[in-house]
Amino acid sequence: MTSSANKDFWLSSGHHLLDRDAGGGLIATDEFLKVYLARPELIPPPEACAAERALHASVLTEPRRVVSAQEIAAIADADARENWQVMLAFRDCLAGHRTIEAAYLDIIRRGIKVPHLFLNQLVHVILRNALDDCDDPYVLRAGELFFRPQRMTLHEGSLIAADEETIAGKSDTPVSPLVSMLGIPAAAEIDVMNDDNAEHYFEHSDQFHVALDLTGGRRGLQALATAISWWVGHLLAVAVEVEPLTEMREAKLSWYVGLDADGTRIGDALWNGEELDEQTQARVVGLFRLTFRDPDVVMDKVKGEPVYLILAMDKDKVLRLKPQNLVTGLPIKRLEAVT
């Protein structure tokens, strides 16, 4: 699976290991499942017991095979047993749904416990699929916010988002076997995306070393708005228009979705008529107005009203966008009965 624009990107998502169904959804393959089973967290350490080593070798050979409770119980280390239970439940979820997208929606709607790392990886590959026809590097860079935390910096009047792990110079997350195979550097110099360097994004999209200007009224927030619309359209099959706003007072909150924990708290405060102090207002990174192209998909009590999306950084100036909030928070009729 490659971009129709002939500009491939985000190889580390593993999208090239997946197939597509007739509707454009991603189909889990044995190759994709093997990448998860080969993750550092599941490779038995030198001191691992024979039962764990045998289990790991067998599922790498046959990644969909049924693993019995007795095989898990035979593993000597308690932490290893728990890791295997979590991993196998996740594998069964991916393999048990028609598409990766369907598995993700089920995880989010039912609140299935999945390691945050795995959830981000699903978002990474699903968004890669959603943006397959996109050749705008600004939108692709904005899409990184969906699965990678950003460190926000105010520099000469501009609000700049840079990948938190990249600027830290190291990651606490073990490098996946896929990233190792691709030979992607662990860190690189940071440049802010501009019209002169944007086209080079495709050459190094997996290094996550390009910063994005998210200052109000500039291209970065518009690009993020576009990425949000592609995400909603792909996952929920609902066409929406998303536009960034420059002033909080432009929003009359008939319905709102916080795009992160702080955005949700700020939305709750505004909903309750509270005044935001200057420090809280300064944490708002973006405010967006979302409208549905087909008003009939919207719940009756808010039909005709826009939905406002609030994005904010935390007190440490870290931005952690939660794309699952767009799955659970939008007032779409057919989602009302989902539990």
Tab-separated table of C-alpha atoms in Angstrom:
chain	number	residue	atom	x	y	z
A	1	MET	CA	0.000	0.000	0.000
A	2	THR	CA	1.593	3.264	-1.093
A	3	SER	CA	0.394	6.810	-1.441
A	4	SER	CA	-1.416	7.539	-4.651
A	5	ALA	CA	0.582	10.749	-4.771
A	6	ASN	CA	3.727	8.566	-5.106
A	7	LYS	CA	5.161	10.230	-2.023
A	8	ASP	CA	5.320	7.601	0.669
A	9	PHE	CA	5.540	8.617	4.309
A	10	TRP	CA	5.392	7.151	7.844
A	11	LEU	CA	6.921	3.816	6.874
A	12	SER	CA	7.344	3.118	10.592
A	13	SER	CA	3.562	2.835	10.901
A	14	GLY	CA	3.790	-0.563	9.215
A	15	HIS	CA	1.183	0.357	6.593
A	16	HIS	CA	3.103	-1.504	3.887
A	17	LEU	CA	2.567	-4.746	5.843
A	18	LEU	CA	-1.219	-4.421	5.651
A	19	ASP	CA	-3.829	-5.116	2.983
A	20	ARG	CA	-6.945	-3.065	2.216
A	21	ASP	CA	-10.528	-4.241	1.919
A	22	ALA	CA	-12.967	-2.992	-0.704
A	23	GLY	CA	-14.046	-0.134	1.573
A	24	GLY	CA	-10.492	1.111	2.084
A	25	GLY	CA	-10.041	-0.280	5.597
A	26	LEU	CA	-6.833	-1.973	6.708
A	27	ILE	CA	-6.751	-5.765	7.028
A	28	ALA	CA	-4.434	-7.306	9.617
A	29	THR	CA	-1.899	-9.637	8.013
A	30	ASP	CA	0.360	-12.215	9.615
A	31	GLU	CA	3.308	-9.957	8.809
A	32	PHE	CA	1.772	-7.044	10.710
A	33	LEU	CA	0.958	-9.235	13.721
A	34	LYS	CA	4.498	-10.590	13.747
A	35	VAL	CA	5.865	-7.055	14.122
A	36	TYR	CA	3.881	-6.655	17.352
A	37	LEU	CA	4.974	-10.078	18.588
A	38	ALA	CA	8.583	-9.143	17.878
A	39	ARG	CA	8.405	-6.001	20.017
A	40	PRO	CA	11.157	-5.630	22.657
A	41	GLU	CA	8.580	-5.959	25.450
A	42	LEU	CA	7.767	-9.510	24.354
A	43	ILE	CA	11.167	-10.835	23.378
A	44	PRO	CA	12.107	-13.213	26.215
A	45	PRO	CA	15.128	-11.962	28.172
A	46	PRO	CA	18.125	-14.262	28.649
A	47	GLU	CA	16.793	-15.401	32.025
A	48	ALA	CA	13.338	-16.281	30.656
A	49	CYS	CA	12.035	-19.759	31.336
A	50	ALA	CA	11.767	-22.427	28.660
A	51	ALA	CA	7.969	-22.096	28.536
A	52	GLU	CA	8.128	-18.401	27.605
A	53	ARG	CA	10.832	-18.937	24.999
A	54	ALA	CA	8.850	-21.751	23.422
A	55	LEU	CA	5.650	-19.682	23.360
A	56	HIS	CA	7.377	-16.723	21.746
A	57	ALA	CA	8.994	-18.863	19.061
A	58	SER	CA	5.720	-20.595	18.241
A	59	VAL	CA	3.619	-17.448	17.823
A	60	LEU	CA	6.276	-15.825	15.676
A	61	THR	CA	5.925	-18.823	13.381
A	62	GLU	CA	2.127	-18.921	13.593
A	63	PRO	CA	0.976	-15.470	14.813
A	64	ARG	CA	-2.755	-16.296	14.903
A	65	ARG	CA	-2.574	-19.591	16.731
A	66	VAL	CA	-4.694	-20.103	19.819
A	67	VAL	CA	-2.686	-19.877	23.040
A	68	SER	CA	-4.141	-21.774	25.976
A	69	ALA	CA	-4.407	-20.499	29.535
A	70	GLN	CA	-2.142	-23.372	30.566
A	71	GLU	CA	0.641	-22.090	28.306
A	72	ILE	CA	0.455	-18.663	29.934
A	73	ALA	CA	0.300	-20.166	33.436
A	74	ALA	CA	3.465	-22.155	32.698
A	75	ILE	CA	5.493	-18.931	32.357
A	76	ALA	CA	7.496	-18.498	35.540
A	77	ASP	CA	7.694	-14.692	35.688
A	78	ALA	CA	4.476	-12.927	36.773
A	79	ASP	CA	5.211	-9.742	34.789
A	80	ALA	CA	5.865	-11.801	31.678
A	81	ARG	CA	2.575	-13.631	32.144
A	82	GLU	CA	0.730	-10.307	32.352
A	83	ASN	CA	2.535	-8.948	29.273
A	84	TRP	CA	1.524	-12.003	27.284
A	85	GLN	CA	-2.083	-11.799	28.413
A	86	VAL	CA	-2.297	-8.156	27.345
A	87	MET	CA	-0.518	-8.752	24.037
A	88	LEU	CA	-2.588	-11.785	23.095
A	89	ALA	CA	-5.840	-9.997	23.938
A	90	PHE	CA	-4.732	-7.129	21.700
A	91	ARG	CA	-3.738	-9.528	18.930
A	92	ASP	CA	-7.095	-11.277	19.151
A	93	CYS	CA	-8.862	-7.919	18.943
A	94	LEU	CA	-6.989	-6.972	15.769
A	95	ALA	CA	-7.446	-10.388	14.181
A	96	GLY	CA	-11.069	-10.673	15.253
A	97	HIS	CA	-12.321	-7.597	13.415
A	98	ARG	CA	-12.794	-7.095	9.725
A	99	THR	CA	-10.405	-4.120	9.689
A	100	ILE	CA	-7.851	-2.399	11.914
A	101	GLU	CA	-10.197	0.599	11.952
A	102	ALA	CA	-13.069	-1.546	13.280
A	103	ALA	CA	-10.812	-2.946	15.989
A	104	TYR	CA	-9.765	0.570	17.041
A	105	LEU	CA	-13.380	1.770	17.191
A	106	ASP	CA	-14.320	-1.237	19.317
A	107	ILE	CA	-11.427	-0.578	21.707
A	108	ILE	CA	-12.418	3.075	22.114
A	109	ARG	CA	-16.174	2.644	22.354
A	110	ARG	CA	-16.032	-0.250	24.815
A	111	GLY	CA	-13.110	1.147	26.794
A	112	ILE	CA	-11.002	-1.980	26.317
A	113	LYS	CA	-7.743	-1.751	28.238
A	114	VAL	CA	-4.889	-1.439	25.765
A	115	PRO	CA	-1.373	-0.127	26.469
A	116	HIS	CA	-1.123	3.521	25.455
A	117	LEU	CA	1.834	2.690	23.212
A	118	PHE	CA	-0.248	0.202	21.217
A	119	LEU	CA	-3.129	2.665	20.927
A	120	ASN	CA	-0.795	5.312	19.499
A	121	GLN	CA	0.551	2.782	17.012
A	122	LEU	CA	-2.972	2.002	15.821
A	123	VAL	CA	-3.688	5.721	15.400
A	124	HIS	CA	-0.413	6.059	13.493
A	125	VAL	CA	-1.262	3.395	10.897
A	126	ILE	CA	-4.976	4.304	10.628
A	127	LEU	CA	-4.170	7.971	10.041
A	128	ARG	CA	-1.524	6.910	7.515
A	129	ASN	CA	-4.317	5.107	5.665
A	130	ALA	CA	-6.722	8.043	5.990
A	131	LEU	CA	-4.144	10.465	4.600
A	132	ASP	CA	-2.977	8.185	1.800
A	133	ASP	CA	-4.162	10.629	-0.873
A	134	CYS	CA	-2.783	13.671	0.931
A	135	ASP	CA	0.358	15.250	-0.487
A	136	ASP	CA	0.366	18.371	1.708
A	137	PRO	CA	3.344	18.085	4.069
A	138	TYR	CA	1.805	20.606	6.471
A	139	VAL	CA	-1.235	18.359	6.962
A	140	LEU	CA	0.976	15.286	7.400
A	141	ARG	CA	3.143	17.058	9.975
A	142	ALA	CA	0.012	18.219	11.801
A	143	GLY	CA	-1.152	14.608	11.754
A	144	GLU	CA	1.821	13.652	13.920
A	145	LEU	CA	0.030	15.359	16.824
A	146	PHE	CA	-2.481	12.480	16.797
A	147	PHE	CA	0.070	9.936	18.007
A	148	ARG	CA	3.154	11.783	19.278
A	149	PRO	CA	3.254	14.275	22.199
A	150	GLN	CA	4.534	17.740	21.340
A	151	ARG	CA	6.599	20.189	23.357
A	152	MET	CA	5.244	23.708	22.887
A	153	THR	CA	7.569	26.717	22.820
A	154	LEU	CA	6.780	30.407	22.434
A	155	HIS	CA	9.544	31.858	20.274
A	156	GLU	CA	9.550	35.443	18.985
A	157	GLY	CA	5.780	35.609	19.153
A	158	SER	CA	5.255	32.242	17.457
A	159	LEU	CA	3.898	29.088	19.114
A	160	ILE	CA	6.035	26.171	17.934
A	161	ALA	CA	5.272	22.456	18.358
A	162	ALA	CA	8.233	20.074	18.334
A	163	ASP	CA	8.217	16.330	18.884
A	164	GLU	CA	8.784	15.757	22.592
A	165	GLU	CA	10.848	12.586	22.241
A	166	THR	CA	13.006	14.046	19.485
A	167	ILE	CA	13.935	17.215	21.342
A	168	ALA	CA	14.654	15.183	24.480
A	169	GLY	CA	17.301	13.397	22.433
A	170	LYS	CA	16.108	9.982	23.478
A	171	SER	CA	12.942	8.000	23.925
A	172	ASP	CA	11.794	5.968	26.899
A	173	THR	CA	9.880	3.809	24.419
A	174	PRO	CA	11.815	0.759	23.182
A	175	VAL	CA	12.583	0.994	19.486
A	176	SER	CA	10.295	-1.303	17.530
A	177	PRO	CA	11.801	-3.956	15.255
A	178	LEU	CA	10.236	-2.172	12.292
A	179	VAL	CA	12.031	1.093	13.089
A	180	SER	CA	15.263	-0.837	13.575
A	181	MET	CA	14.829	-2.526	10.190
A	182	LEU	CA	14.269	0.836	8.512
A	183	GLY	CA	17.405	2.275	10.095
A	184	ILE	CA	15.621	5.426	11.250
A	185	PRO	CA	17.902	7.632	13.413
A	186	ALA	CA	16.889	8.050	17.036
A	187	ALA	CA	17.194	11.829	16.952
A	188	ALA	CA	17.958	14.647	14.558
A	189	GLU	CA	18.208	18.418	14.370
A	190	ILE	CA	14.942	20.362	14.601
A	191	ASP	CA	13.773	22.716	11.855
A	192	VAL	CA	10.453	24.564	11.708
A	193	MET	CA	8.436	23.631	8.619
A	194	ASN	CA	8.205	26.407	6.055
A	195	ASP	CA	7.524	26.689	2.350
A	196	ASP	CA	11.220	26.243	1.540
A	197	ASN	CA	11.721	22.945	3.361
A	198	ALA	CA	8.204	21.443	3.428
A	199	GLU	CA	8.664	19.261	0.336
A	200	HIS	CA	11.620	17.534	2.014
A	201	TYR	CA	9.236	16.130	4.648
A	202	PHE	CA	8.694	12.961	2.605
A	203	GLU	CA	12.404	12.164	2.737
A	204	HIS	CA	12.517	12.024	6.533
A	205	SER	CA	8.935	11.746	7.774
A	206	ASP	CA	9.842	8.930	10.170
A	207	GLN	CA	12.469	10.965	11.978
A	208	PHE	CA	9.849	13.328	13.489
A	209	HIS	CA	12.344	16.171	13.594
A	210	VAL	CA	10.335	18.934	11.898
A	211	ALA	CA	8.616	21.470	14.151
A	212	LEU	CA	5.281	23.054	13.253
A	213	ASP	CA	4.148	26.633	13.778
A	214	LEU	CA	0.744	26.518	15.520
A	215	THR	CA	0.361	30.265	15.948
A	216	GLY	CA	-3.224	31.441	15.520
A	217	GLY	CA	-4.067	32.500	11.979
A	218	ARG	CA	-1.192	30.593	10.387
A	219	ARG	CA	-0.988	27.500	8.232
A	220	GLY	CA	-0.256	24.983	10.992
A	221	LEU	CA	-3.671	25.190	12.672
A	222	GLN	CA	-5.408	25.051	9.289
A	223	ALA	CA	-3.399	21.934	8.497
A	224	LEU	CA	-4.450	20.378	11.797
A	225	ALA	CA	-8.075	21.220	11.029
A	226	THR	CA	-7.718	19.394	7.714
A	227	ALA	CA	-6.145	16.348	9.396
A	228	ILE	CA	-9.043	16.243	11.867
A	229	SER	CA	-11.577	16.268	9.036
A	230	TRP	CA	-9.798	13.394	7.268
A	231	TRP	CA	-9.659	11.385	10.512
A	232	VAL	CA	-13.374	11.834	11.229
A	233	GLY	CA	-14.348	11.116	7.639
A	234	HIS	CA	-12.273	7.953	7.447
A	235	LEU	CA	-13.153	6.441	10.822
A	236	LEU	CA	-16.788	7.491	11.187
A	237	ALA	CA	-17.775	7.850	7.510
A	238	VAL	CA	-19.119	11.329	8.294
A	239	ALA	CA	-18.115	14.320	6.166
A	240	VAL	CA	-17.205	17.381	8.212
A	241	GLU	CA	-15.700	20.814	7.703
A	242	VAL	CA	-13.239	21.986	10.350
A	243	GLU	CA	-11.952	25.548	10.576
A	244	PRO	CA	-9.648	27.163	13.134
A	245	LEU	CA	-10.889	30.205	15.053
A	246	THR	CA	-8.732	33.008	16.350
A	247	GLU	CA	-10.813	34.146	19.318
A	248	MET	CA	-12.424	32.223	22.171
A	249	ARG	CA	-15.342	34.640	22.123
A	250	GLU	CA	-16.267	33.415	18.643
A	251	ALA	CA	-17.475	30.176	20.216
A	252	LYS	CA	-20.951	29.657	21.628
A	253	LEU	CA	-20.546	26.238	23.190
A	254	SER	CA	-23.714	24.377	22.296
A	255	TRP	CA	-21.501	21.262	21.994
A	256	TYR	CA	-17.774	20.905	22.495
A	257	VAL	CA	-15.093	18.250	22.431
A	258	GLY	CA	-11.817	18.600	24.280
A	259	LEU	CA	-9.047	17.266	22.057
A	260	ASP	CA	-6.957	16.491	25.148
A	261	ALA	CA	-7.402	16.357	28.912
A	262	ASP	CA	-6.697	20.069	29.406
A	263	GLY	CA	-8.916	21.033	26.496
A	264	THR	CA	-11.736	19.065	28.093
A	265	ARG	CA	-11.249	20.808	31.441
A	266	ILE	CA	-11.259	24.198	29.745
A	267	GLY	CA	-14.422	23.299	27.837
A	268	ASP	CA	-16.088	22.163	31.055
A	269	ALA	CA	-15.200	25.461	32.717
A	270	LEU	CA	-16.597	27.507	29.834
A	271	TRP	CA	-19.731	25.345	29.741
A	272	ASN	CA	-20.285	26.101	33.410
A	273	GLY	CA	-19.920	29.835	32.841
A	274	GLU	CA	-16.555	30.144	34.548
A	275	GLU	CA	-14.080	32.836	33.596
A	276	LEU	CA	-10.691	31.600	32.449
A	277	ASP	CA	-7.678	33.198	34.081
A	278	GLU	CA	-4.799	34.396	31.920
A	279	GLN	CA	-2.659	31.336	32.592
A	280	THR	CA	-5.429	28.980	31.510
A	281	GLN	CA	-6.221	31.036	28.420
A	282	ALA	CA	-2.539	30.928	27.476
A	283	ARG	CA	-2.648	27.127	27.470
A	284	VAL	CA	-5.220	27.066	24.646
A	285	VAL	CA	-3.349	26.094	21.482
A	286	GLY	CA	-6.266	25.899	19.092
A	287	LEU	CA	-10.018	26.370	18.885
A	288	PHE	CA	-11.864	24.845	15.943
A	289	ARG	CA	-15.410	24.944	14.624
A	290	LEU	CA	-16.651	21.644	13.176
A	291	THR	CA	-19.762	21.493	11.010
A	292	PHE	CA	-21.428	18.452	9.453
A	293	ARG	CA	-22.062	18.457	5.720
A	294	ASP	CA	-25.158	16.315	6.283
A	295	PRO	CA	-27.134	17.761	9.231
A	296	ASP	CA	-29.277	14.618	9.398
A	297	VAL	CA	-26.427	12.657	11.012
A	298	VAL	CA	-26.438	14.998	14.025
A	299	MET	CA	-28.397	14.397	17.231
A	300	ASP	CA	-31.629	16.404	17.178
A	301	LYS	CA	-30.865	18.531	20.234
A	302	VAL	CA	-27.835	20.139	18.552
A	303	LYS	CA	-28.874	19.919	14.889
A	304	GLY	CA	-27.796	23.023	13.015
A	305	GLU	CA	-25.278	24.004	15.686
A	306	PRO	CA	-21.517	23.691	15.183
A	307	VAL	CA	-19.294	21.603	17.414
A	308	TYR	CA	-16.304	23.352	18.957
A	309	LEU	CA	-13.010	21.541	19.420
A	310	ILE	CA	-10.601	22.763	22.095
A	311	LEU	CA	-6.895	21.910	22.035
A	312	ALA	CA	-4.641	22.871	24.930
A	313	MET	CA	-1.212	22.169	26.326
A	314	ASP	CA	-0.680	21.161	29.929
A	315	LYS	CA	1.116	23.159	32.611
A	316	ASP	CA	4.432	21.691	31.454
A	317	LYS	CA	3.736	22.963	27.906
A	318	VAL	CA	3.251	19.457	26.533
A	319	LEU	CA	0.453	18.814	24.052
A	320	ARG	CA	-1.100	15.334	24.092
A	321	LEU	CA	-3.887	15.187	21.540
A	322	LYS	CA	-6.429	12.391	22.139
A	323	PRO	CA	-7.978	11.481	18.774
A	324	GLN	CA	-10.271	8.981	20.499
A	325	ASN	CA	-12.232	11.944	21.862
A	326	LEU	CA	-13.422	12.617	18.315
A	327	VAL	CA	-14.813	9.067	18.210
A	328	THR	CA	-16.681	9.292	21.504
A	329	GLY	CA	-17.471	13.001	21.700
A	330	LEU	CA	-19.173	14.039	18.478
A	331	PRO	CA	-23.010	14.270	18.553
A	332	ILE	CA	-23.632	11.731	15.787
A	333	LYS	CA	-26.987	9.949	15.876
A	334	ARG	CA	-25.847	6.453	15.141
A	335	LEU	CA	-23.315	6.564	17.951
A	336	GLU	CA	-25.849	7.389	20.658
A	337	ALA	CA	-26.511	3.734	21.461
A	338	VAL	CA	-22.875	2.648	21.445
A	339	THR	CA	-21.537	1.540	24.803
